[in-house]
Coordinates of C-alpha atoms in Angstrom, one line a residue:
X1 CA -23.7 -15.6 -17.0
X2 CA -20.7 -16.9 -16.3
X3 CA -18.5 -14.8 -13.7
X4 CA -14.5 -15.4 -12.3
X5 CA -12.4 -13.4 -10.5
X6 CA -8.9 -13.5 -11.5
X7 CA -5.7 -14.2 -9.3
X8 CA -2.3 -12.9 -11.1
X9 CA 0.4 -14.4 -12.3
X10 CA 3.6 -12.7 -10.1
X11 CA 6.7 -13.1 -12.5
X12 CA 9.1 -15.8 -9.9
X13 CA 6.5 -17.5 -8.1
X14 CA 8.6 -20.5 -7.4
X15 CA 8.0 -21.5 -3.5
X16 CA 4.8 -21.8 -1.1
X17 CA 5.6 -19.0 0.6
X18 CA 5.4 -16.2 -2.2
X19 CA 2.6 -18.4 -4.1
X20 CA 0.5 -17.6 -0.7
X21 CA 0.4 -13.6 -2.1
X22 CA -1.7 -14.8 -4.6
X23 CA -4.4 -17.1 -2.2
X24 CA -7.9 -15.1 -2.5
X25 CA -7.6 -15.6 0.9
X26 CA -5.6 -12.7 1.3
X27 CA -8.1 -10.2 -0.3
X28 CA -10.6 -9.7 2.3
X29 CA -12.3 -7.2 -0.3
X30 CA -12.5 -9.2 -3.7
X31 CA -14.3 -11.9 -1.1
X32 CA -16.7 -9.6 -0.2
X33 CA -17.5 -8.8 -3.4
X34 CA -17.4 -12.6 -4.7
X35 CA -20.2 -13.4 -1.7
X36 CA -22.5 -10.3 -2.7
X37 CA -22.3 -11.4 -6.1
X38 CA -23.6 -14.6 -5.5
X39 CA -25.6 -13.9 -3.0
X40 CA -27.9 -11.2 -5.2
X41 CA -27.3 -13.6 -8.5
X42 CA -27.5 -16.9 -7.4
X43 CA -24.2 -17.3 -8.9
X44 CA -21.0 -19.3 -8.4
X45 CA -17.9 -17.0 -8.9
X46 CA -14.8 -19.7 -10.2
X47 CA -11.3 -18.7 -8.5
X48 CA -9.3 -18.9 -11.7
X49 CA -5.9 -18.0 -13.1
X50 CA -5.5 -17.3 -16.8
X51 CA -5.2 -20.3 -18.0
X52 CA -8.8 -20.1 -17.8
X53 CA -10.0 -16.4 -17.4
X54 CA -11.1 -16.1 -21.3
X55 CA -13.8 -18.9 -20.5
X56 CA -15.9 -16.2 -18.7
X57 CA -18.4 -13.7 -19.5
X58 CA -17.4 -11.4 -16.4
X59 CA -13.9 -11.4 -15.2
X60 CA -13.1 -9.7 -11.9
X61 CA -9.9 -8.0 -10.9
X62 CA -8.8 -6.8 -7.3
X63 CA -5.6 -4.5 -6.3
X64 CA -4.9 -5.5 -3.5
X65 CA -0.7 -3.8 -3.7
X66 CA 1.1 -2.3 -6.4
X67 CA 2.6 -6.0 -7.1
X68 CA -0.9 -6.6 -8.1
X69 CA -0.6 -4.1 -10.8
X70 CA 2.2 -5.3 -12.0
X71 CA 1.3 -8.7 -11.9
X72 CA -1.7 -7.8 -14.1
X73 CA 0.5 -6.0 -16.9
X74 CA 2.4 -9.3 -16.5
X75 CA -0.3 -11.8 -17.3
X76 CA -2.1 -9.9 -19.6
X77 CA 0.6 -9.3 -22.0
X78 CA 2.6 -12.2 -21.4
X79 CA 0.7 -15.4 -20.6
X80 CA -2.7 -14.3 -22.6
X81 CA -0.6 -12.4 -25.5
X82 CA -2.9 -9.2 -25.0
X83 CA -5.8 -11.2 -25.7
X84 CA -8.8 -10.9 -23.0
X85 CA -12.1 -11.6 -23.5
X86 CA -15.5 -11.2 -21.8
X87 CA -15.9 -8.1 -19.8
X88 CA -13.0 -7.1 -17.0
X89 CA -13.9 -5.0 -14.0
X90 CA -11.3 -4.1 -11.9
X91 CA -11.5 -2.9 -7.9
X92 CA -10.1 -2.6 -5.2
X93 CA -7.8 -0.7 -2.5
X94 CA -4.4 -0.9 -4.7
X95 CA -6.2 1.8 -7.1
X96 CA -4.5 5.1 -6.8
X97 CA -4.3 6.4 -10.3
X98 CA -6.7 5.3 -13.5
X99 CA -4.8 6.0 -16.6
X100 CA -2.5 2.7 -15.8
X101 CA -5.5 0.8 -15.9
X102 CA -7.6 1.8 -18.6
X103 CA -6.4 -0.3 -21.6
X104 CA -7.0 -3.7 -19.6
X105 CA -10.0 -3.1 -18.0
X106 CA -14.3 -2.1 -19.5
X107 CA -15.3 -0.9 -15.7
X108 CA -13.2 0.5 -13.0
X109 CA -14.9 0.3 -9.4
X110 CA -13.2 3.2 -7.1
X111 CA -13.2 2.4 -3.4
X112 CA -15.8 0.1 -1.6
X113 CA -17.2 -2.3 -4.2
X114 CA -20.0 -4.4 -2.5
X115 CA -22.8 -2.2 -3.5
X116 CA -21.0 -0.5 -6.2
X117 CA -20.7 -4.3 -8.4
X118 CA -24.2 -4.7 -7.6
X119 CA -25.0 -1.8 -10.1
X120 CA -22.6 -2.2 -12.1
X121 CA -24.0 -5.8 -12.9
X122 CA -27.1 -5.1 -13.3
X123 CA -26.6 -2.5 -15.5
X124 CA -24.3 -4.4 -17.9
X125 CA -26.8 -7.2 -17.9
X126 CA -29.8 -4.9 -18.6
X127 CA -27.7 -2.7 -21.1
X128 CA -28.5 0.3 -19.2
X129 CA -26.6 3.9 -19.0
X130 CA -24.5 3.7 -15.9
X131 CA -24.1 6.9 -14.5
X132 CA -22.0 7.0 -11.0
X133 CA -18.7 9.2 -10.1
X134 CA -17.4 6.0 -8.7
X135 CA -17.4 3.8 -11.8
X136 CA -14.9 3.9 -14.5
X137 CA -16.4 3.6 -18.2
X138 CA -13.4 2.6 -19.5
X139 CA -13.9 3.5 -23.7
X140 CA -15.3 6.7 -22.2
X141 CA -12.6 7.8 -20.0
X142 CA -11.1 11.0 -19.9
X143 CA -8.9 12.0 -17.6
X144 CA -9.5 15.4 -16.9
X145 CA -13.0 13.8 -15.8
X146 CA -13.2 14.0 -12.0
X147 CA -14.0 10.6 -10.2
X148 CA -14.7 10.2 -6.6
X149 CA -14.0 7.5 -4.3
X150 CA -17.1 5.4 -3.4
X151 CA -16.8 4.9 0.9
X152 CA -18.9 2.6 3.4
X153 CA -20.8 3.8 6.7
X154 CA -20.8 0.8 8.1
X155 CA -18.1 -2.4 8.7
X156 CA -18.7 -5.1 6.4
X157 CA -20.4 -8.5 8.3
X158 CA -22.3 -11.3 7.4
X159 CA -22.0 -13.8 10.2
X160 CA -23.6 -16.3 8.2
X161 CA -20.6 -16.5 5.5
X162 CA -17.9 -15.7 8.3
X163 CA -17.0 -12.5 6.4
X164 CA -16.4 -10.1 9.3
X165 CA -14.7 -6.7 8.6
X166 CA -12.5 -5.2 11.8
X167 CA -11.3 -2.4 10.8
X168 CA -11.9 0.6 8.4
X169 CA -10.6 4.0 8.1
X170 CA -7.5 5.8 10.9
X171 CA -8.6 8.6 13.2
X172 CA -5.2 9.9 12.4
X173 CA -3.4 12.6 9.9
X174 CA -0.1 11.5 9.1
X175 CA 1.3 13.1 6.3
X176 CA 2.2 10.2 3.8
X177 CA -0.7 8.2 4.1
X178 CA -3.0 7.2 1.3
X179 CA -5.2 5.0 3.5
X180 CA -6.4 8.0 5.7
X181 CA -8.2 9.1 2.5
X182 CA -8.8 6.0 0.4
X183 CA -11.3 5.4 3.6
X184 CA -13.6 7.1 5.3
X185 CA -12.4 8.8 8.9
X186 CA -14.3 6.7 11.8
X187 CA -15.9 10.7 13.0
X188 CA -17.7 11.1 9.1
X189 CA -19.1 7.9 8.9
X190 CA -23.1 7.2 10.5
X191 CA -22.2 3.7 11.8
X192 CA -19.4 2.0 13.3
X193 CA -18.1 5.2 13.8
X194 CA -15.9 4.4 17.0
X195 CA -13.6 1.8 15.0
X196 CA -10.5 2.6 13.7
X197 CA -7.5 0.9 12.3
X198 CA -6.7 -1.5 15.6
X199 CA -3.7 -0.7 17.6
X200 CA -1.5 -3.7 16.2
X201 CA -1.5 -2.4 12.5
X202 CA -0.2 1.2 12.8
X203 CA -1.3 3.7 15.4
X204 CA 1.3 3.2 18.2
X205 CA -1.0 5.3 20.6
X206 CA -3.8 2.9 20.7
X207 CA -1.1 0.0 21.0
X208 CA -1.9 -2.6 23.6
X209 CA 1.0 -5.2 24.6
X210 CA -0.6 -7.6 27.1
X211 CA 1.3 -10.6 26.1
X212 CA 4.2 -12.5 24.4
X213 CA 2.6 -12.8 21.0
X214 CA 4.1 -10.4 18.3
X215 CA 2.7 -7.7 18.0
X216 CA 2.7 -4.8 14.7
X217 CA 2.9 -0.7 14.8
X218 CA 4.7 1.4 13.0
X219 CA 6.8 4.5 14.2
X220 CA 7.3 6.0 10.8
X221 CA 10.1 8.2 11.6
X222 CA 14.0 7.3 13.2
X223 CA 13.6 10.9 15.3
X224 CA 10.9 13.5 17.0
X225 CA 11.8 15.9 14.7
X226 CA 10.7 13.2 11.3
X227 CA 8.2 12.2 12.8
X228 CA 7.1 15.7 13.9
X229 CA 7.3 17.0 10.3
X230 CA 5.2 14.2 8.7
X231 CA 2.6 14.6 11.0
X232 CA 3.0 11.5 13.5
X233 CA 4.1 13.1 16.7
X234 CA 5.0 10.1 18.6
X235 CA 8.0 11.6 21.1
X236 CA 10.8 9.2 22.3
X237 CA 9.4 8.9 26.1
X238 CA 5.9 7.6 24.3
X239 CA 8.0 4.9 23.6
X240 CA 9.8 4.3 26.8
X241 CA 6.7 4.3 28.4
X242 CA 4.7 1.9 26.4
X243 CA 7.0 -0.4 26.8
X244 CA 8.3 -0.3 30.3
X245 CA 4.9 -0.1 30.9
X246 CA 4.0 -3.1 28.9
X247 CA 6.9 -5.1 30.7
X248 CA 4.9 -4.9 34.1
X249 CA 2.2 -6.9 32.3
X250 CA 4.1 -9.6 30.7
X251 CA 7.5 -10.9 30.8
X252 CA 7.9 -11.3 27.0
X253 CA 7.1 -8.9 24.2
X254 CA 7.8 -9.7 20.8
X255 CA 6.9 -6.1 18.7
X256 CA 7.2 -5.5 14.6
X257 CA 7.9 -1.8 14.3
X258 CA 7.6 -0.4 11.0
X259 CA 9.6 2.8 9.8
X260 CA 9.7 5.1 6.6
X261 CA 13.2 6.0 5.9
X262 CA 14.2 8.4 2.9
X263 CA 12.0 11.3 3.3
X264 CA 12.9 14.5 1.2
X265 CA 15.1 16.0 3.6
X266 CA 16.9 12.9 5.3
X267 CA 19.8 12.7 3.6
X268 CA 21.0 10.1 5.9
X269 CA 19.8 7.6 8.7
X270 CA 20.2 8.7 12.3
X271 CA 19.6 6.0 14.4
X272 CA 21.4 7.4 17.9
X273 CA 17.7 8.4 19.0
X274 CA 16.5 4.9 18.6
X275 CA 19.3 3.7 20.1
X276 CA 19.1 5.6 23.5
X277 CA 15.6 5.0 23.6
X278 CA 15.9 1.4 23.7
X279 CA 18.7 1.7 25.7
X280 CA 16.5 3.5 28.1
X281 CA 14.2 0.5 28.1
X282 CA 16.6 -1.5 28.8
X283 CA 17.5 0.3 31.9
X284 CA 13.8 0.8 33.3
X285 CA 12.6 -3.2 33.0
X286 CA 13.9 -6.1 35.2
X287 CA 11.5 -9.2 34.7
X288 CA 10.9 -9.4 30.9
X289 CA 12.5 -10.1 27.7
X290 CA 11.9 -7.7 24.4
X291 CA 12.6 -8.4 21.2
X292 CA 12.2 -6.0 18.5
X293 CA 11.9 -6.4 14.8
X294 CA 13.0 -3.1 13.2
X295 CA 11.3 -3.1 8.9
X296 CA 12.5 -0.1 6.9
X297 CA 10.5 1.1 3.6
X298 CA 11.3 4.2 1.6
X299 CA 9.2 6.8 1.5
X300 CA 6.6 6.8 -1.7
X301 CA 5.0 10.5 -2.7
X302 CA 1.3 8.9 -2.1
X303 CA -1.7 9.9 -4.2
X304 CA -4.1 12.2 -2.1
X305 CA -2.0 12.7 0.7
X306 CA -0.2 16.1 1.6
X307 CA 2.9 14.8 0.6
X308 CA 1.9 13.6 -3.0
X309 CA 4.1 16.8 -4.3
X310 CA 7.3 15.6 -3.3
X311 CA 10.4 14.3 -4.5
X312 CA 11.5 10.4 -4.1
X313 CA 14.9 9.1 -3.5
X314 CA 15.4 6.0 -5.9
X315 CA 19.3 6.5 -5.8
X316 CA 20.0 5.2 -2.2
X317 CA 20.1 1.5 -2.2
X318 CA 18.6 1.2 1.2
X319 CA 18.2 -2.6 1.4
X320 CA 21.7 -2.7 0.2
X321 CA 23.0 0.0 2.8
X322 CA 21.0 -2.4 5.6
X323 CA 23.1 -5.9 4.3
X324 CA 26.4 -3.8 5.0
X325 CA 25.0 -2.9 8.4
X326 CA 23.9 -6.9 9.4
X327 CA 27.6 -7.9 8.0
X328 CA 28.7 -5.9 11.7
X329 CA 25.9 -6.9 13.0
X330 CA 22.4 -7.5 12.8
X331 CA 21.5 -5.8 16.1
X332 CA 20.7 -2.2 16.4
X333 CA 20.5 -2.5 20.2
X334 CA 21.7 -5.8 21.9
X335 CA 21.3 -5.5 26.2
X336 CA 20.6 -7.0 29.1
X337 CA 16.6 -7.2 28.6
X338 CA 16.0 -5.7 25.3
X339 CA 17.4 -6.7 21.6
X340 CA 16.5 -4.8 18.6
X341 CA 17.5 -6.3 15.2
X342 CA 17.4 -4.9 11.9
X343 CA 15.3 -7.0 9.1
X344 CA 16.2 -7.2 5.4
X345 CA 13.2 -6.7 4.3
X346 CA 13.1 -3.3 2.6
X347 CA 12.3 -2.9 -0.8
X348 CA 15.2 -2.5 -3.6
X349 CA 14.9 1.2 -5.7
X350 CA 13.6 -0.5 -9.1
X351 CA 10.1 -1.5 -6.8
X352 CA 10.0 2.0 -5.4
X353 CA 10.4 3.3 -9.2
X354 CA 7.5 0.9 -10.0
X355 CA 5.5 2.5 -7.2
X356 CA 6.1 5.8 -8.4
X357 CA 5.4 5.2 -12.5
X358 CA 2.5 3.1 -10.9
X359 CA 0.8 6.6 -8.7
X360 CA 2.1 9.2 -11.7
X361 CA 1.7 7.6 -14.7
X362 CA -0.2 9.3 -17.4
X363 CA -1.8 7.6 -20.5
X364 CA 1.5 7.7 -22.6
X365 CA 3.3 5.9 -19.7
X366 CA 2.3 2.2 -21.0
X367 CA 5.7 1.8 -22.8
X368 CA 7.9 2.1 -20.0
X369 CA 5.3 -0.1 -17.2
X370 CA 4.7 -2.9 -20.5
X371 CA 8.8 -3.3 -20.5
X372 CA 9.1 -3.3 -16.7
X373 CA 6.5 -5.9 -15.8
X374 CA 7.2 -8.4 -18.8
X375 CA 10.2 -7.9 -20.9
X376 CA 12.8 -10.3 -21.1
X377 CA 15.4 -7.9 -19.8
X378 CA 13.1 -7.1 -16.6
X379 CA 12.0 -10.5 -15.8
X380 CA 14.9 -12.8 -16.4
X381 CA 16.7 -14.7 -13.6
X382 CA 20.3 -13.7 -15.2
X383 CA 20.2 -10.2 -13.9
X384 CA 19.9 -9.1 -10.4
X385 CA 17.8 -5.4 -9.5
X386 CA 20.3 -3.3 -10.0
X387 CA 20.9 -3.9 -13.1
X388 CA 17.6 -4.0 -14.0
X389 CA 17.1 -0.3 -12.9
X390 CA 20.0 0.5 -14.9
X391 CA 18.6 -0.9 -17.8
X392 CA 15.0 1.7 -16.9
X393 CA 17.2 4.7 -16.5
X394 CA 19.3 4.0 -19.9
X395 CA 16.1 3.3 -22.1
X396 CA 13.4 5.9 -20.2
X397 CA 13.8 9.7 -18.7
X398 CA 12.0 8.2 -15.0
X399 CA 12.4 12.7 -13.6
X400 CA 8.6 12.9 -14.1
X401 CA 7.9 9.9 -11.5
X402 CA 10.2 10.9 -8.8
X403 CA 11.1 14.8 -8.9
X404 CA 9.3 16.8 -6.1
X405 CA 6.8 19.4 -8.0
X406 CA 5.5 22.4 -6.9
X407 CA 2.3 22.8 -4.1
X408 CA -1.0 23.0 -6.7
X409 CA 0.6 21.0 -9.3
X410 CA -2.1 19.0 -11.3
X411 CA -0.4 15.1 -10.6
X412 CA -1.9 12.3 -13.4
X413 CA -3.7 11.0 -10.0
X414 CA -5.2 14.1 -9.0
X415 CA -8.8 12.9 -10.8
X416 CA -9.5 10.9 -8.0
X417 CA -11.1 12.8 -5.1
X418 CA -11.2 12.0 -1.9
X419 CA -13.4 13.3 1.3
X420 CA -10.5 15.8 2.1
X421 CA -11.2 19.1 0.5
X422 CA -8.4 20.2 -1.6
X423 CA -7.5 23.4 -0.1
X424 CA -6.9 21.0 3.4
X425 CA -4.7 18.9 1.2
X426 CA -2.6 22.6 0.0
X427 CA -2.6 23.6 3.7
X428 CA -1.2 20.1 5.2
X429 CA 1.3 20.1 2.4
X430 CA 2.7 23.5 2.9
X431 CA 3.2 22.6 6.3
X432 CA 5.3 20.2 5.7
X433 CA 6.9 22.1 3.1
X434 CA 8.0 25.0 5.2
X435 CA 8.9 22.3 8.1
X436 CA 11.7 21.0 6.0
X437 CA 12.9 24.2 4.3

């Protein structure tokens, strides 16, 4: 039995750095999976692109992102002409909806794989019925069929292969987040139940600064009130205080912050509040130097979140709106002790349409994700984005991806249960709902 686990071909990978998106060494999960394999089979699982995938009798498949996704669509249909052979499983956190995936894959693994591939394996070896809510027969799937995600009790380690896992699940409730149900919450789980996600990735509360390094957390919001609404209640003085705080500590503090612009009701971008807070900053510290890299991404209606209903904003050109600002000047806040600059690193609209067709497509969606991840028009060098999403909106009606829906509507993605009851999901979401309205 011959087994591989296949790395994608991203349209434009010309340079080191974007080639590195594609290094196995970023999917912490497909090598966990790769090391059980071989552990329990005695197997040697080959790294491969396609070039050689259809030499295998198993081919593997992790989602790591949405550009994953695409990326597959990509290499199926273009480099190996729709041909695959050999039986594809695919895995993996980047799964948010099934129907997309169906017609390139014979299993579907949803949500922690290590035991899950295990039986799958042995099942497909021994011919055997496979009966689990977590795997994905794909000639069998219906999707009115309910499928739930497959969680872990316990963080993933095996010292002897240097494969330590850090962090699973948030102890939080934000609104938008996908990952607060794609994993298990650290008070439902029977072991390792007091980690969380760490304090660098995105709970600012639990954020600790104690030295120059850079550091990563997210905000999610330009004001209280946003951030309010969506369920992240992080007030402006929480922020003063962290880092005027941090500043008696160490004299430099590099800090990512992360923000979600383009919710339904922010029909602009306020950034006074931010503004005054780090002017406030500035006025509180003496001895140390901040630096503050500001990243913007638009909001995306998440599968299994409370906010899966609403409507997405694929008109404003945010990364274009952030060039004209850095043409004035790059800084949001510029003092004494404290700089805040704004990074161009926000996604165009055709990648947040992606996202969207990506979480709400249903089976008779492959037309429209086949032409945006490998025709000619979509891929060549001689347009830029823009006109590329022109090209979408001209040939396909994109409403059913991005329009807000009404509280109980059945989404393509809704066959995919999570450990969130439903009716918490309805509560949460009207919430929000009447919060904005």
């Amino acid at each position: 039995m011959k087994i591989a686990a296949l790395l994608p071909t991203h349209q434009h990978i010309t340079d080191k750095r974007k080639g590195q998106r594609i290094d196995i060494k970023n999917y912490f999960g497909l090598k966990v999976i790769v090391n059980e394999i071989e552990k329990k089979f005695n197997v040697k699982v080959e790294i491969v692109d396609y070039k050689r995938v259809n030499e295998f009798d198993i081919v593997l498949f992790s989602f790591h992102s949405i550009s994953d996704y695409y990326a597959l669509v990509y290499t199926i249909e273009k480099k190996l002409k729709g041909i695959r052979k050999g039986i594809w499983i695919g895995g993996g956190a980047g799964i948010a909806n099934i129907n997309p995936l169906v017609n390139y894959f014979d299993y579907l693994v949803i949500g922690r794989g290590e035991s899950l591939i295990i039986e799958l394996l042995n099942s497909v070896i021994n011919k055997s019925k496979i009966v689990n809510e977590s795997i994905v027969i794909c000639n069998e799937y219906e999707s009115n069929k309910v499928y739930k995600i497959n969680y872990t009790q316990a963080l993933y380690n095996d010292e002897k292969n240097i494969l330590k896992e850090d962090m699973y699940g948030c102890k939080y409730n934000c609104f938008y987040c996908h990952y607060r149900y794609s994993t298990l919450t650290p008070n439902l789980r029977e072991q390792d139940n007091k980690t969380t996600m760490p304090g660098n990735e995105e709970t600012f509360w639990d954020l600790k600064i104690i030295n120059g390094s850079f550091y990563t957390s997210s905000l999610d919001g330009l004001t209280e009130k946003i951030r309010h609404q969506v369920n992240k209640p992080i007030t402006n003085k929480m922020i003063v205080d962290k880092l005027v705080k941090a500043s008696k500590i160490t004299c430099k503090i590099n800090l990512k912050l992360y923000l979600i612009i383009g919710y339904p009701n922010e029909k602009s971008l306020d950034f006074s509040e931010l503004y005054e807070v780090f002017k406030e900053v500035d006025n509180q510290i003496t001895n140390c130097s901040i630096f503050i890299h500001l990243h913007f991404t638009p909001f995306a209606a998440s599968p299994l979140t409370p906010m899966k209903w609403e409507g997405v904003n694929i008109k404003t050109d945010y990364r274009a709106y952030f060039d004209e600002i850095r043409k004035k000047s790059f800084y949001l806040y510029e003092g004494i002790n404290v700089r805040v600059i704004f990074m161009r690193t926000t996604i165009k609209p055709i990648e947040l349409l992606k996202r969207m067709v990506y979480y709400r497509a249903s089976l008779n969606d492959m037309e429209i994700i086949k032409y945006m991840a490998c025709n000619t028009e979509q891929i060549t060098h001689n347009k830029n984005n823009t006109q590329k999403l022109d090209l979408i909106m001209q040939k396909y009606d994109v409403s059913k991806f991005v329009k807000e829906y009404d509280i109980c509507h059945v989404l393509e993605s809704d066959n995919i249960k999570s450990w969130q009851l439903e009716s918490r999901i309805i509560k949460q979401a009207e919430i929000y709902r009447k919060s904005i309205k």
